[in-house]
GROMACS .gro file of C-alpha atoms in nm:
model
  245
    1MET     CA    1   0.000  -0.044   0.028
    2GLY     CA    2   0.107   0.383  -0.077
    3LEU     CA    3  -0.094   0.665  -0.056
    4ARG     CA    4  -0.506   0.549  -0.007
    5PHE     CA    5  -0.673   0.876  -0.078
    6GLU     CA    6  -1.105   0.924  -0.019
    7THR     CA    7  -1.215   1.278  -0.120
    8ARG     CA    8  -1.511   1.462  -0.144
    9ARG     CA    9  -1.639   1.829  -0.283
   10SER     CA   10  -1.763   2.083  -0.041
   11ASP     CA   11  -2.084   2.246  -0.045
   12SER     CA   12  -1.929   2.522   0.161
   13PRO     CA   13  -1.806   2.869  -0.051
   14TRP     CA   14  -1.463   2.846   0.123
   15VAL     CA   15  -1.392   2.516   0.070
   16ASP     CA   16  -1.340   2.318  -0.213
   17THR     CA   17  -1.262   1.957  -0.103
   18LEU     CA   18  -1.160   1.772   0.189
   19TRP     CA   19  -0.962   1.441   0.208
   20THR     CA   20  -0.806   1.136   0.378
   21CYS     CA   21  -0.510   0.974   0.328
   22THR     CA   22  -0.317   0.715   0.492
   23SER     CA   23   0.043   0.632   0.433
   24GLY     CA   24   0.192   0.263   0.430
   25ARG     CA   25   0.506   0.169   0.302
   26VAL     CA   26   0.575   0.467   0.154
   27THR     CA   27   0.878   0.753   0.231
   28SER     CA   28   0.862   0.945  -0.014
   29MET     CA   29   0.581   1.034  -0.289
   30THR     CA   30   0.590   1.317  -0.595
   31SER     CA   31   0.387   1.638  -0.488
   32VAL     CA   32   0.134   1.827  -0.770
   33ALA     CA   33   0.128   2.182  -0.814
   34GLY     CA   34  -0.233   2.289  -0.677
   35ALA     CA   35  -0.356   2.630  -0.652
   36ARG     CA   36  -0.528   2.644  -0.310
   37LEU     CA   37  -0.438   2.685   0.043
   38GLY     CA   38  -0.501   2.420   0.259
   39LEU     CA   39  -0.493   2.288   0.641
   40VAL     CA   40  -0.353   1.975   0.676
   41PHE     CA   41  -0.377   1.727   1.049
   42TRP     CA   42  -0.232   1.393   1.059
   43GLN     CA   43  -0.096   1.195   1.390
   44GLN     CA   44   0.147   0.981   1.335
   45ASP     CA   45   0.311   0.687   1.621
   46GLY     CA   46  -0.001   0.857   1.826
   47THR     CA   47   0.154   1.227   1.800
   48ALA     CA   48  -0.031   1.483   1.643
   49TYR     CA   49   0.071   1.778   1.386
   50ALA     CA   50  -0.105   2.011   1.186
   51ALA     CA   51   0.044   2.271   0.907
   52VAL     CA   52  -0.062   2.529   0.648
   53THR     CA   53  -0.009   2.411   0.317
   54GLY     CA   54   0.048   2.653   0.027
   55PRO     CA   55  -0.052   2.706  -0.338
   56GLU     CA   56   0.249   2.489  -0.518
   57THR     CA   57   0.383   2.595  -0.858
   58ARG     CA   58   0.524   2.257  -0.960
   59ALA     CA   59   0.574   1.940  -0.924
   60GLY     CA   60   0.874   1.779  -0.690
   61SER     CA   61   0.928   1.560  -0.426
   62ALA     CA   62   0.828   1.537  -0.071
   63PRO     CA   63   0.865   1.268   0.258
   64VAL     CA   64   0.579   1.112   0.338
   65PRO     CA   65   0.569   0.958   0.702
   66GLU     CA   66   0.487   0.606   0.689
   67GLY     CA   67   0.124   0.472   0.872
   68ALA     CA   68   0.017   0.814   0.915
   69VAL     CA   69  -0.320   0.903   0.906
   70PHE     CA   70  -0.395   1.255   0.759
   71THR     CA   71  -0.712   1.486   0.729
   72GLY     CA   72  -0.699   1.763   0.478
   73ILE     CA   73  -0.901   2.092   0.418
   74ASP     CA   74  -0.839   2.247   0.026
   75PHE     CA   75  -1.011   2.569   0.018
   76ALA     CA   76  -1.167   2.722  -0.261
   77VAL     CA   77  -0.945   2.946  -0.462
   78GLY     CA   78  -0.841   3.314  -0.330
   79THR     CA   79  -0.934   3.220   0.018
   80SER     CA   80  -0.625   3.345   0.231
   81LEU     CA   81  -0.524   3.371   0.587
   82ARG     CA   82  -0.520   3.674   0.796
   83MET     CA   83  -0.164   3.491   0.946
   84ALA     CA   84   0.049   3.528   0.589
   85PRO     CA   85  -0.006   3.682   0.278
   86ALA     CA   86  -0.094   3.450  -0.016
   87ALA     CA   87   0.267   3.489  -0.159
   88GLU     CA   88   0.451   3.404   0.193
   89LEU     CA   89   0.306   3.055   0.118
   90ILE     CA   90   0.390   3.004  -0.232
   91ASP     CA   91   0.576   2.614  -0.282
   92GLY     CA   92   0.607   2.642   0.083
   93GLY     CA   93   0.336   2.642   0.481
   94VAL     CA   94   0.378   2.669   0.821
   95ALA     CA   95   0.370   2.411   1.110
   96LEU     CA   96   0.156   2.494   1.375
   97PRO     CA   97   0.327   2.496   1.667
   98ASP     CA   98   0.131   2.387   2.004
   99THR     CA   99  -0.060   2.044   1.863
  100SER     CA  100  -0.235   1.774   2.027
  101ARG     CA  101  -0.440   1.536   1.901
  102ARG     CA  102  -0.739   1.744   1.994
  103THR     CA  103  -0.695   2.076   1.942
  104PHE     CA  104  -0.473   2.323   1.748
  105ARG     CA  105  -0.324   2.693   1.722
  106LEU     CA  106  -0.406   2.884   1.496
  107ASP     CA  107  -0.384   3.235   1.466
  108GLY     CA  108  -0.311   3.273   1.843
  109THR     CA  109  -0.632   3.112   1.894
  110ARG     CA  110  -0.668   2.728   2.025
  111TRP     CA  111  -0.918   2.570   1.799
  112GLU     CA  112  -1.070   2.152   1.785
  113THR     CA  113  -0.879   1.979   1.524
  114PRO     CA  114  -1.108   1.869   1.252
  115GLY     CA  115  -1.234   1.522   1.125
  116PRO     CA  116  -1.332   1.491   0.770
  117ASP     CA  117  -1.710   1.522   0.907
  118ASP     CA  118  -1.710   1.854   1.065
  119ALA     CA  119  -1.386   2.036   0.919
  120GLU     CA  120  -1.692   2.224   0.808
  121ALA     CA  121  -1.762   2.345   1.088
  122LEU     CA  122  -1.425   2.504   1.175
  123VAL     CA  123  -1.379   2.651   0.818
  124GLU     CA  124  -1.724   2.852   0.966
  125ARG     CA  125  -1.610   2.922   1.270
  126LEU     CA  126  -1.185   3.078   1.138
  127VAL     CA  127  -1.412   3.296   0.876
  128ARG     CA  128  -1.654   3.411   1.205
  129ALA     CA  129  -1.305   3.513   1.344
  130GLY     CA  130  -1.169   3.694   1.083
  131VAL     CA  131  -0.958   3.439   1.074
  132LEU     CA  132  -1.036   3.352   0.663
  133GLY     CA  133  -1.072   3.621   0.420
  134ARG     CA  134  -1.140   3.611   0.053
  135ASP     CA  135  -1.168   3.918  -0.248
  136PRO     CA  136  -1.559   3.785  -0.398
  137LEU     CA  137  -1.380   3.964  -0.753
  138VAL     CA  138  -1.195   3.661  -0.782
  139ALA     CA  139  -1.475   3.454  -0.709
  140ASP     CA  140  -1.680   3.632  -0.989
  141VAL     CA  141  -1.377   3.611  -1.225
  142LEU     CA  142  -1.348   3.235  -1.200
  143ARG     CA  143  -1.704   3.216  -1.244
  144GLY     CA  144  -1.676   3.378  -1.590
  145HIS     CA  145  -1.790   3.716  -1.515
  146ARG     CA  146  -1.643   3.986  -1.623
  147PRO     CA  147  -1.600   4.309  -1.365
  148ALA     CA  148  -1.604   4.661  -1.421
  149VAL     CA  149  -1.221   4.663  -1.311
  150SER     CA  150  -0.934   4.699  -1.568
  151GLN     CA  151  -0.734   4.386  -1.646
  152ARG     CA  152  -0.491   4.526  -1.445
  153THR     CA  153  -0.662   4.554  -1.089
  154VAL     CA  154  -0.778   4.213  -1.191
  155GLU     CA  155  -0.429   4.094  -1.215
  156ARG     CA  156  -0.305   4.222  -0.867
  157ARG     CA  157  -0.610   4.129  -0.702
  158PHE     CA  158  -0.601   3.804  -0.772
  159ARG     CA  159  -0.258   3.788  -0.769
  160ALA     CA  160  -0.350   3.951  -0.369
  161ALA     CA  161  -0.572   3.716  -0.288
  162THR     CA  162  -0.388   3.375  -0.442
  163GLY     CA  163  -0.039   3.431  -0.464
  164LEU     CA  164  -0.075   3.357  -0.817
  165THR     CA  165  -0.173   3.499  -1.142
  166ARG     CA  166  -0.490   3.421  -1.321
  167GLY     CA  167  -0.279   3.243  -1.607
  168ALA     CA  168  -0.108   3.010  -1.358
  169VAL     CA  169  -0.426   2.882  -1.170
  170ARG     CA  170  -0.557   2.773  -1.486
  171GLN     CA  171  -0.223   2.627  -1.616
  172ILE     CA  172  -0.232   2.394  -1.297
  173GLU     CA  173  -0.596   2.343  -1.260
  174ARG     CA  174  -0.584   2.230  -1.613
  175ALA     CA  175  -0.285   2.036  -1.551
  176ARG     CA  176  -0.452   1.817  -1.227
  177THR     CA  177  -0.769   1.788  -1.508
  178ALA     CA  178  -0.603   1.622  -1.714
  179ALA     CA  179  -0.421   1.382  -1.444
  180ARG     CA  180  -0.773   1.261  -1.366
  181LEU     CA  181  -0.844   1.192  -1.694
  182LEU     CA  182  -0.553   1.038  -1.827
  183ALA     CA  183  -0.546   0.787  -1.468
  184ALA     CA  184  -0.987   0.677  -1.574
  185GLY     CA  185  -0.867   0.574  -1.917
  186GLU     CA  186  -0.909   0.830  -2.149
  187PRO     CA  187  -0.680   0.882  -2.449
  188ALA     CA  188  -0.368   1.193  -2.444
  189ALA     CA  189  -0.533   1.264  -2.797
  190GLY     CA  190  -0.890   1.344  -2.636
  191VAL     CA  191  -0.790   1.522  -2.281
  192THR     CA  192  -0.545   1.702  -2.536
  193ALA     CA  193  -0.859   1.806  -2.739
  194LYS     CA  194  -1.132   1.865  -2.437
  195LEU     CA  195  -0.882   2.055  -2.221
  196ASP     CA  196  -0.801   2.283  -2.508
  197TYR     CA  197  -0.422   2.188  -2.530
  198PHE     CA  198  -0.250   2.292  -2.851
  199ASP     CA  199  -0.111   1.933  -2.899
  200GLU     CA  200  -0.009   1.638  -2.737
  201PRO     CA  201   0.334   1.746  -2.673
  202HIS     CA  202   0.219   2.046  -2.521
  203LEU     CA  203   0.043   1.847  -2.288
  204ALA     CA  204   0.309   1.640  -2.213
  205ARG     CA  205   0.515   1.934  -2.115
  206ALA     CA  206   0.224   2.026  -1.857
  207LEU     CA  207   0.214   1.722  -1.707
  208ARG     CA  208   0.585   1.712  -1.615
  209THR     CA  209   0.588   2.044  -1.476
  210TYR     CA  210   0.298   2.066  -1.282
  211VAL     CA  211   0.250   1.689  -1.230
  212GLY     CA  212   0.529   1.459  -1.241
  213ARG     CA  213   0.406   1.231  -1.463
  214THR     CA  214   0.395   1.106  -1.843
  215ALA     CA  215   0.037   1.080  -1.967
  216ARG     CA  216   0.213   0.647  -1.977
  217GLN     CA  217   0.276   0.694  -1.606
  218LEU     CA  218  -0.065   0.763  -1.514
  219ARG     CA  219  -0.286   0.525  -1.730
  220GLU     CA  220  -0.092   0.248  -1.595
  221GLY     CA  221  -0.076   0.358  -1.228
  222THR     CA  222   0.320   0.351  -1.241
  223GLY     CA  223   0.595   0.570  -1.084
  224GLY     CA  224   0.500   0.577  -0.699
  225ALA     CA  225   0.317   0.746  -0.498
  226ILE     CA  226   0.162   1.075  -0.531
  227ALA     CA  227  -0.030   1.338  -0.399
  228LEU     CA  228  -0.296   1.360  -0.625
  229ASP     CA  229  -0.687   1.156  -0.593
  230VAL     CA  230  -0.690   1.042  -0.934
  231ASP     CA  231  -0.988   0.870  -0.825
  232GLN     CA  232  -1.170   1.157  -0.825
  233ARG     CA  233  -1.459   1.277  -1.051
  234LEU     CA  234  -1.447   1.631  -1.025
  235THR     CA  235  -1.465   1.914  -1.264
  236SER     CA  236  -1.343   2.194  -1.157
  237TRP     CA  237  -1.192   2.250  -1.497
  238THR     CA  238  -1.443   2.387  -1.692
  239SER     CA  239  -1.484   2.726  -1.419
  240LEU     CA  240  -1.126   2.810  -1.478
  241THR     CA  241  -1.188   2.877  -1.859
  242MET     CA  242  -1.246   3.230  -1.838
  243PRO     CA  243  -1.025   3.431  -2.121
  244LEU     CA  244  -0.701   3.550  -1.978
  245GLU     CA  245  -0.647   3.867  -2.180
   0.00000   0.00000   0.00000
């Protein structure tokens, strides 16, 4: 057994997905690019840990604590934390101190550690306390709306909220969707057309950069442990096909 994921979408406008993962007989994994901030909680050998995770701009290798059980919250794109600007969390994160099996400390306050079924309740408390915030313009842009401000203003606010450009978010989300489609058995030519890649070499470069896998590895399930639930059937790509002028 490597990494066993279970993932579900959330009805909360502040949350994209909630996930759990168990690791076994694996010490490293391919870390996949992602556009979202997150919170992750895990236990290993009776000790509890918690961390804020930042957006990742490319695939890489990351260690995995063997025999750990994880619960994670991936926030909606544009959700930000008061404790740190999104740009400071790019390709990194923050280990949260003073974590126990029941509580953790975030933004100077102690909170109850959530399980997969009560994570949204924690998020609601964080929102009410002002720990989480978001720029409504980002959500409007991701839904395809054209706000009545200049493109420069849109880009500036998008970067401030997410730490990334709109184009970077789009490319990351597209590559993750491509990986899931390929893992589900769709041919590369079909994925290329469906997700508007210029050609198959363009798709291959995106997979190497953002997912760390080839199309063949994704179809065959080879290449080792990967931090992506390829069994998800998500449609997040469709909300990110906004124009990039």
